[in-house]
Amino acid sequence: MTADYHLHSSFSGDSEAPSEGMVRSGISRGLSLLCFTEHYDPDYPYPEISMELNVPAYFSEIRKLEKQYREQIEIRFGAELGIQPHLGDLLHSWIRQHSEKGCAFDFLIGSTHLVDRLDPYYPDFWTSRSQEEAIRRFLDITLENIRAFDGFDVYGHLDYIVRYVPEGERRFSYSSYAEQTDAILRLLIQKGKGIEINTGGFKAGLSQPNPCRDVIRRYRELGGEIITMGSDAHTPEYVGYRFEDAKEVLRSCGFRYFTVFRERKPEFIPL
Ligand SMILES: [Zn+2]
Ligand SMILES: [Zn+2]
């Protein structure tokens, strides 16, 4: 069984793909389960992209697709939350409000997309500091984010920042940042939270998924057991992208199972 637990469609500000096309692609690629995880990044500082999410419209679309494709694939309702250290209360109440209105999520990813109100995707982020300082700051903020808000199920693309480093090899070196990385992994494990293996790293031209094999192996060594698989696809052709490679990475790191969520509860599926 294969399940893609990180997918965007036109409900996300940075995708134009209709959700139905993503579902059809999942079916044609042999997935048995997929979970949409549309973006919600409150207080996003770039006005050219809206990272707000119309939850009621999104929820009714998912319910419609779920019925329509019931015989072919299971579809679940999730979101990817862009965390910043000052957003803890806002995110908790956003989740609660929607749950009270009948739009309860199956699965939530927490992600660091912003560091000091800058997105590493844009060159501005890199001009004011060295590459190493930038990566250290990203990891510090990730730790702060998890302390400020733990209402998610897995942390998204933990070494996401390496997708955008301007110079040298775009590869996360666990050994260079072991202490900070371990602090993040230990806190996640202590809180009962998972991570994901995000094959968007391959799509971005990296030789590794996000996070890289060394970080995934370390999470397992420290006792972590919860790991979802996600393509981070924003267009249909990347649904389930390189999942066979991702499964090989998971096995080589000591995993025998990957994780899916329903109504925020983990279920473990043999690899
Ligand atoms: Zn993300
Ligand atoms: Zn994403």
CSV table of C-alpha atoms and ligand atoms in Angstrom, one decimal, residues 6 8 39 80 109 111-113 156-157 160 163 196 198 232 234, ligand 1:
chain,number,residue,atom,x,y,z
A,6,HIS,CA,1.7,15.9,1.4
A,8,HIS,CA,-1.4,20.8,-2.6
A,39,HIS,CA,-1.2,25.7,2.9
A,80,GLU,CA,0.2,22.3,6.2
A,109,ILE,CA,1.8,19.1,9.1
A,111,SER,CA,6.4,23.6,8.8
A,112,THR,CA,9.1,26.3,9.0
A,113,HIS,CA,8.6,28.4,5.8
A,156,GLY,CA,7.4,19.0,7.4
A,157,HIS,CA,10.6,18.9,5.3
A,160,TYR,CA,13.9,22.4,3.7
A,163,ARG,CA,16.6,23.4,-1.3
A,196,GLU,CA,7.8,13.2,7.1
A,198,ASN,CA,9.3,14.6,1.6
A,232,ASP,CA,4.7,17.9,-1.7
A,234,HIS,CA,1.7,21.1,-6.5
B,1,ZN,ZN,6.2,23.3,3.0
